[in-house]
mmCIF file of C-alpha atoms and ligand atoms in Angstrom:
data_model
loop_
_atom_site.group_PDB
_atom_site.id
_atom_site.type_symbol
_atom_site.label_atom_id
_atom_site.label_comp_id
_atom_site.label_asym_id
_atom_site.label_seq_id
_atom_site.Cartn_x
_atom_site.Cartn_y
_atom_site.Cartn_z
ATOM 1 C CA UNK A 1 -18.678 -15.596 1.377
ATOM 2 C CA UNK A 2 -14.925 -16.132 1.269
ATOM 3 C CA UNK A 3 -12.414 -16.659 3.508
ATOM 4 C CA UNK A 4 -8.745 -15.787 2.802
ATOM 5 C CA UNK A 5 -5.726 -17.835 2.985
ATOM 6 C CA UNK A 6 -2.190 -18.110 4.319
ATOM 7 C CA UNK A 7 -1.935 -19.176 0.044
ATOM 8 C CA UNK A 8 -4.468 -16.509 -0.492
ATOM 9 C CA UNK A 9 -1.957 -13.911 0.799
ATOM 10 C CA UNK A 10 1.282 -14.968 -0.781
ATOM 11 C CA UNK A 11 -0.611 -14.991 -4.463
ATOM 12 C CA UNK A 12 -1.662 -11.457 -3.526
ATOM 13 C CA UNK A 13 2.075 -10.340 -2.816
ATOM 14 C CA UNK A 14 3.416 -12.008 -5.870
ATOM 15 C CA UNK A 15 0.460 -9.772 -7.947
ATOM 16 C CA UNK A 16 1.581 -6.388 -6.064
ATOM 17 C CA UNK A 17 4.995 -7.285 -7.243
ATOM 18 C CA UNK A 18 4.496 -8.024 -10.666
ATOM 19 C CA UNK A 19 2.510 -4.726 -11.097
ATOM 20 C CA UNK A 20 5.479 -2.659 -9.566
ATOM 21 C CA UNK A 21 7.315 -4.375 -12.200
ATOM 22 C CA UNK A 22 4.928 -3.268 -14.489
ATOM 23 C CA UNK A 23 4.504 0.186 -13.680
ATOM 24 C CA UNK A 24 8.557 0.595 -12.402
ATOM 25 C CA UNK A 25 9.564 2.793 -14.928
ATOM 26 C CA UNK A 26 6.504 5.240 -14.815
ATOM 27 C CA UNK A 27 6.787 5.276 -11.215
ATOM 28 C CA UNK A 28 10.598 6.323 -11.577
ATOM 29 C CA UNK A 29 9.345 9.110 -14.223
ATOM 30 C CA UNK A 30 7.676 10.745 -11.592
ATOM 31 C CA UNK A 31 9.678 10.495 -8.698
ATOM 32 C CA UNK A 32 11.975 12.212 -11.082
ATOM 33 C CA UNK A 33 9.926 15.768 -11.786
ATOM 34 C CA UNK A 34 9.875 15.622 -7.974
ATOM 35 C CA UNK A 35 12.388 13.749 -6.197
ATOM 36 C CA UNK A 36 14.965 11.464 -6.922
ATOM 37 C CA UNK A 37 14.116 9.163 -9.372
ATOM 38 C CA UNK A 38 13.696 5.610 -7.553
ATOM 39 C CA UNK A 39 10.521 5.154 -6.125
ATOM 40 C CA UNK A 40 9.705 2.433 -8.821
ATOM 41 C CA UNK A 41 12.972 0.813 -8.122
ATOM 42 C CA UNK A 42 12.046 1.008 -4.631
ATOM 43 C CA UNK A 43 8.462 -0.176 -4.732
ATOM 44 C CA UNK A 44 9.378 -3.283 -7.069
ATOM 45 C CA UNK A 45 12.448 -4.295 -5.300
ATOM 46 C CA UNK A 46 10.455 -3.917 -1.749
ATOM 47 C CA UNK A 47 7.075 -6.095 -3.062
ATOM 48 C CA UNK A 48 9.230 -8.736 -4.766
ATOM 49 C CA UNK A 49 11.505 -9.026 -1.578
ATOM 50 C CA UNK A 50 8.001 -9.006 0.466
ATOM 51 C CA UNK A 51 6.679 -11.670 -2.125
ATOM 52 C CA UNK A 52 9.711 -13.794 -2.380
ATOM 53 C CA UNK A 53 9.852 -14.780 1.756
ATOM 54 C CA UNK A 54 6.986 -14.517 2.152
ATOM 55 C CA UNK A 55 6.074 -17.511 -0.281
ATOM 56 C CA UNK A 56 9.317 -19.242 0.852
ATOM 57 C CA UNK A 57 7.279 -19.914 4.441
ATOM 58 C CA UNK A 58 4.834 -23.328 4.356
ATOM 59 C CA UNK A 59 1.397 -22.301 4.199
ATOM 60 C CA UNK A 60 0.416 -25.256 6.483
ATOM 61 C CA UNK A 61 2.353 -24.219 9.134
ATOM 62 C CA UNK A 62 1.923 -20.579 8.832
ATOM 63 C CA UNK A 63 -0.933 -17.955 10.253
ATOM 64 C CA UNK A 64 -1.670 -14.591 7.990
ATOM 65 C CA UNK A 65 0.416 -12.320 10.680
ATOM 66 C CA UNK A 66 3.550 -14.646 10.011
ATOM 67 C CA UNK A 67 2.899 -13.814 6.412
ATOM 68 C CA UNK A 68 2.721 -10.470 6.846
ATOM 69 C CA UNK A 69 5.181 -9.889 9.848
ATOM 70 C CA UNK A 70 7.859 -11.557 7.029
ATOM 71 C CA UNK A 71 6.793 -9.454 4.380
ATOM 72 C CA UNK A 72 7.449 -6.056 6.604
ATOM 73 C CA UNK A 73 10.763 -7.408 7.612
ATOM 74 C CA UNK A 74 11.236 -7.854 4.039
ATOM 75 C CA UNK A 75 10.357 -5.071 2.534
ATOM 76 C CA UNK A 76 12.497 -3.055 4.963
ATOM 77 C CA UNK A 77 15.873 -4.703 4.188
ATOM 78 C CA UNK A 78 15.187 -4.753 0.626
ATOM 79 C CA UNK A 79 14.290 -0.944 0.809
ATOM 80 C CA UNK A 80 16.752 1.906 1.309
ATOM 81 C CA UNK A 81 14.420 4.573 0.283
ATOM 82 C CA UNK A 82 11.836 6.208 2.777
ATOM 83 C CA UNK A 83 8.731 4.180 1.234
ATOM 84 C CA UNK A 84 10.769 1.353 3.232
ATOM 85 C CA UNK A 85 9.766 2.116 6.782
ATOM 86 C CA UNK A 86 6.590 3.165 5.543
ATOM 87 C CA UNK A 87 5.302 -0.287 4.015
ATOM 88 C CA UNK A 88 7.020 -2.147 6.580
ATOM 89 C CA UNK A 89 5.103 -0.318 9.521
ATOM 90 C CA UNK A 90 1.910 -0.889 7.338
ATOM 91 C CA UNK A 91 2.552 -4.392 7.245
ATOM 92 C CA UNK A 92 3.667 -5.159 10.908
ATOM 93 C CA UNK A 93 0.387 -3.516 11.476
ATOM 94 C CA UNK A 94 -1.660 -5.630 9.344
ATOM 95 C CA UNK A 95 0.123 -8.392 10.722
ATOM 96 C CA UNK A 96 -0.746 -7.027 14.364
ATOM 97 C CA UNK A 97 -4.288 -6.503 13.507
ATOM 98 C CA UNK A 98 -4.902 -10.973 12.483
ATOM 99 C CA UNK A 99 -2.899 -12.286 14.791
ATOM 100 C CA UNK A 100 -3.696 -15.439 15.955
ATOM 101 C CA UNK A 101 -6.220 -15.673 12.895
ATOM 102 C CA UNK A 102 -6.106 -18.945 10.838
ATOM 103 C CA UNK A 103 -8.000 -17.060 7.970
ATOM 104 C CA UNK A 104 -9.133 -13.863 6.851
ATOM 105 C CA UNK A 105 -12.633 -12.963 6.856
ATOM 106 C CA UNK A 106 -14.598 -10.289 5.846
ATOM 107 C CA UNK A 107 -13.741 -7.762 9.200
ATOM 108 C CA UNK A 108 -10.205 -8.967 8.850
ATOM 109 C CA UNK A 109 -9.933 -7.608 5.843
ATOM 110 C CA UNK A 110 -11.414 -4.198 6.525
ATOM 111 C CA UNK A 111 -9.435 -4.069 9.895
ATOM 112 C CA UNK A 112 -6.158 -4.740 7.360
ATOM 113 C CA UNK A 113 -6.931 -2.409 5.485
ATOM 114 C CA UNK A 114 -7.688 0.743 8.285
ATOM 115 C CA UNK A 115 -4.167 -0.600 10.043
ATOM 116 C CA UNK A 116 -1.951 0.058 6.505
ATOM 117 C CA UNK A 117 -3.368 3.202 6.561
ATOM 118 C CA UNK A 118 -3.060 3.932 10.302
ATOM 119 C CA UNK A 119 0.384 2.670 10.546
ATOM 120 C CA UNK A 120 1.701 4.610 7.519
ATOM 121 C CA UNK A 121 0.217 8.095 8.801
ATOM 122 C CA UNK A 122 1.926 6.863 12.528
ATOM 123 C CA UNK A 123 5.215 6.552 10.760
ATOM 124 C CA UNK A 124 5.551 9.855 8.352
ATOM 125 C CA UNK A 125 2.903 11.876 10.556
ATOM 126 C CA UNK A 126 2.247 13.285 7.175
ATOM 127 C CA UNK A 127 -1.440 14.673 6.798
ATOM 128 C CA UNK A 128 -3.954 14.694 4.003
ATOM 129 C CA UNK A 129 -2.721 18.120 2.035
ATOM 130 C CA UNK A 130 0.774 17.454 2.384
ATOM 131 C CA UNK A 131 1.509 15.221 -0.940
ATOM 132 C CA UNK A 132 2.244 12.009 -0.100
ATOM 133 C CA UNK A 133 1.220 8.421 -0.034
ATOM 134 C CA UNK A 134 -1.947 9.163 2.445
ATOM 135 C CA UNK A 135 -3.423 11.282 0.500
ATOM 136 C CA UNK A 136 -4.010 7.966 -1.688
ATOM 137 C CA UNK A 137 -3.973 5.719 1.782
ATOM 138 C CA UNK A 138 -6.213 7.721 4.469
ATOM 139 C CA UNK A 139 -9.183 8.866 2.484
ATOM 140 C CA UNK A 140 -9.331 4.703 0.877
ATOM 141 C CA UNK A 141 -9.277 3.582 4.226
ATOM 142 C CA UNK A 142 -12.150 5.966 5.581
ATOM 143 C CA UNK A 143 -14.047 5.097 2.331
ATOM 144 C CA UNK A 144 -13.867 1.437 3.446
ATOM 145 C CA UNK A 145 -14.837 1.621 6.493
ATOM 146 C CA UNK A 146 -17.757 3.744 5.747
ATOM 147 C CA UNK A 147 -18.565 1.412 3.190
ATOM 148 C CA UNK A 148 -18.362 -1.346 5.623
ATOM 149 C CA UNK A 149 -20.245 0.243 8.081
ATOM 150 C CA UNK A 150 -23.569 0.721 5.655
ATOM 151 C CA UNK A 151 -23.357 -3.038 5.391
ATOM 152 C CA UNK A 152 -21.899 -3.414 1.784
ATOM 153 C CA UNK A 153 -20.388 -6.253 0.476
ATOM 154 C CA UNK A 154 -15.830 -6.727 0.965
ATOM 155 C CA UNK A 155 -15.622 -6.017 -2.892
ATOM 156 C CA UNK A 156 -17.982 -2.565 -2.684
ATOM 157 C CA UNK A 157 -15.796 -1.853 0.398
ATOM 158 C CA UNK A 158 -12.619 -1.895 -1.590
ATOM 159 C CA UNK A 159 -14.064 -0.609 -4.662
ATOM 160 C CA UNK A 160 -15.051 2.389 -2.678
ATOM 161 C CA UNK A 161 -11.373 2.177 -1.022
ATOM 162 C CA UNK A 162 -10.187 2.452 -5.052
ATOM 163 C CA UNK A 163 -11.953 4.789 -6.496
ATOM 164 C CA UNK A 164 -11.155 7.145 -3.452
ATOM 165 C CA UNK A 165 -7.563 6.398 -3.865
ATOM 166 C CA UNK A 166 -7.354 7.082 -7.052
ATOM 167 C CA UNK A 167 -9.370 10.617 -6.556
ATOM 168 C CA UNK A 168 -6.852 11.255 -3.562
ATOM 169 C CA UNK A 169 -3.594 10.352 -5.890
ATOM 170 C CA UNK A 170 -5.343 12.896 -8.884
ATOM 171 C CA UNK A 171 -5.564 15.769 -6.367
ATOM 172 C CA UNK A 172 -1.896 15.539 -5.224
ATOM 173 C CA UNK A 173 -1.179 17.068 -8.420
ATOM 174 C CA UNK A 174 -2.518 20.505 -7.227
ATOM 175 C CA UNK A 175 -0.779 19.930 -4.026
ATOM 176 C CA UNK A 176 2.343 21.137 -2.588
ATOM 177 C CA UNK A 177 4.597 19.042 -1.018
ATOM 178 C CA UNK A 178 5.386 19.423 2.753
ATOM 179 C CA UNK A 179 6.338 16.661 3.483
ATOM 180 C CA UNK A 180 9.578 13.778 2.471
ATOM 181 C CA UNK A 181 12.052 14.792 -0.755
ATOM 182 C CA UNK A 182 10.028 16.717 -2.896
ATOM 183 C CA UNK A 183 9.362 19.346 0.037
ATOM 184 C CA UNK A 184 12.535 21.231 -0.348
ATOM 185 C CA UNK A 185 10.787 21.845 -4.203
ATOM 186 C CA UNK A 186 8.042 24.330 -2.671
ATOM 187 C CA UNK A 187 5.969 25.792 -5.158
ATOM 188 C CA UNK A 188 7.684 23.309 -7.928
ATOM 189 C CA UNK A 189 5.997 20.518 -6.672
ATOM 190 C CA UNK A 190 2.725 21.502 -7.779
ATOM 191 C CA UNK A 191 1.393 19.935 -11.320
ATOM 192 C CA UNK A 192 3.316 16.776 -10.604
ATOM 193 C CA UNK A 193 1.182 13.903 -9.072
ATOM 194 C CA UNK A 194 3.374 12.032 -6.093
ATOM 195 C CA UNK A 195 4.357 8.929 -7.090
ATOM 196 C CA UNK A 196 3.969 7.423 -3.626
ATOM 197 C CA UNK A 197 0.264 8.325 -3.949
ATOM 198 C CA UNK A 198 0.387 6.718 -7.470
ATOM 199 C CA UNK A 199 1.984 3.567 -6.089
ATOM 200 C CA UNK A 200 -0.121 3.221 -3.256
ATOM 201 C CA UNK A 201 -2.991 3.134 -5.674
ATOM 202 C CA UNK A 202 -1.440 0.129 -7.758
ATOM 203 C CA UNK A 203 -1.528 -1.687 -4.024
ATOM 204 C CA UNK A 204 -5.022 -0.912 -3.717
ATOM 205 C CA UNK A 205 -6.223 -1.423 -6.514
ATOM 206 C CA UNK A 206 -4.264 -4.673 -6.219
ATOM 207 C CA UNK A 207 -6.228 -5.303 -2.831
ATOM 208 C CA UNK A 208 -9.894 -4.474 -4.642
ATOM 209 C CA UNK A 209 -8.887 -7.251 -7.577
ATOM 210 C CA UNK A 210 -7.766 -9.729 -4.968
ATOM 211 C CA UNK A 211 -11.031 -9.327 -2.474
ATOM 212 C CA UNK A 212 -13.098 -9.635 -6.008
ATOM 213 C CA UNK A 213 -12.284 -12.663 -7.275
HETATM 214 P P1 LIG B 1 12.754 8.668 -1.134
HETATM 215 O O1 LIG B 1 12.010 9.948 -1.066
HETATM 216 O O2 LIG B 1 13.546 8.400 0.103
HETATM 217 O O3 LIG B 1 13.533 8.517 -2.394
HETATM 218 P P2 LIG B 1 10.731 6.954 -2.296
HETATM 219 O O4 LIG B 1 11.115 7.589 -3.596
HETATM 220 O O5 LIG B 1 10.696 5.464 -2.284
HETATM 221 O O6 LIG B 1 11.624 7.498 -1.129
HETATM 222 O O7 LIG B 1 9.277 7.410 -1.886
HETATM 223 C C1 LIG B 1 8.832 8.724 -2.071
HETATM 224 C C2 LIG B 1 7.395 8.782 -1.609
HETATM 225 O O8 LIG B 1 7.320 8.524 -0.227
HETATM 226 C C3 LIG B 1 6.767 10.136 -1.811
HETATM 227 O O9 LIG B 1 6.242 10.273 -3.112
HETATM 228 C C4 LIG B 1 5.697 10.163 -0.750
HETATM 229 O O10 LIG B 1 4.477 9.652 -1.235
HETATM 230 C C5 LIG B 1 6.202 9.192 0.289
HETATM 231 N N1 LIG B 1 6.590 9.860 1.532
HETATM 232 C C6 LIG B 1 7.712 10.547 1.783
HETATM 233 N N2 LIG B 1 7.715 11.002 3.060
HETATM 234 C C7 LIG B 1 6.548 10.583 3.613
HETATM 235 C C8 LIG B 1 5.935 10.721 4.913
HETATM 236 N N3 LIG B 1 6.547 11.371 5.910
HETATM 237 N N4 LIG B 1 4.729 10.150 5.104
HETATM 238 C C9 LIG B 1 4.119 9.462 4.113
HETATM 239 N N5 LIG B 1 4.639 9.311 2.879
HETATM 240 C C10 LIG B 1 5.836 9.861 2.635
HETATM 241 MG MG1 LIG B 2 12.675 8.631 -4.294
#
């Protein structure tokens, strides 16, 4: 049984941002078949903001919402793009959904999860079928909860979370895009996986290697 930390957290925000990093360039290469080129940029320069205050605040004087709350404010001043907004909402909720926790426990965790998810679909009002990061987002958070609910273990939640992400993020490519920049593209869009659906996966997939350790 494990309980996560104010410490916890800000190791799991450095990780996010070191994989946008990582993966910055490939997520540019595909914002560039169907939008504008910068979602990597975007992504990296919004987790390393996120990362950097929020590992500036002292963990003992700190609860996981202050964490979080500082990482949303972060990530939207460091982010011009639309993704900005997005992952700040999804972290103000997050940071909504603990507050007054010391530590994270198991239904934390899962109730963090459903609130990223909720909050980003509040923000864009984008649905599943319109080619965008929910299509990656909603169908990992219903996985987790259902997961949850049949009494499996945090890491089977957000291995089921994963695995649906990354089936959601495959089947944008046979989507086309009605919602954000790439909409204007119509029929061009299809064939081209979205890249926020392929970043949101590198956060999840993030969140499943973090919950497993
Ligand atoms: P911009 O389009 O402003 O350049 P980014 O390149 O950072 O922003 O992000 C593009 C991604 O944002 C898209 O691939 C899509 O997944 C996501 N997106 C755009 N609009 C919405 C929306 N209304 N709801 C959810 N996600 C959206
Ligand atoms: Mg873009």
């Amino acid at each position: 049984m494990s309980e996560f930390t104010v410490s916890d957290l800000q190791g799991l925000l450095r990780t996010i941002a070191e994989r946008m990093s990582a993966e910055r360039d490939h997520l540019c290469q595909l914002d560039g078949v169907i939008g504008d080129a910068d979602h990597g940029i975007a992504m990296e320069l919004g987790f390393t903001a996120a990362a950097k205050a929020a590992g500036e605040l002292d963990p003992a004087a700190t609860e996981p919402t202050g964490v979080l709350n500082t990482a949303a404010k972060a990530f939207l001043n460091a982010v011009g793009a639309s993704s900005g907004p997005l992952y700040a909402t999804a972290f103000m909720r997050a940071a909504a959904a603990v507050k007054g926790k010391v530590s994270l426990d198991y239904g934390d965790m899962c109730e963090i999860f459903a609130a990223m998810a909720k909050g980003i679909q509040d923000r864009g009002k984008a649905e599943v079928g319109e080619k965008t990061m929910v299509d990656a987002w909603a169908p990992a958070a219903a996985a987790c909860a259902r997961a949850g609910a049949e009494g499996l273990s945090l890491s089977e939640c957000y291995a089921a979370a994963l695995a649906a992400a990354e089936a959601g993020r495959d089947a944008t490519r046979d989507m086309v895009a009605s919602k954000g920049r790439s909409a204007r593209l119509g029929d061009r869009s299809l064939g081209h996986v979205d890249p926020g659906a392929a970043s949101a996966t590198i956060v999840i997939s993030s969140l499943r290697d973090f919950v497993r350790r």
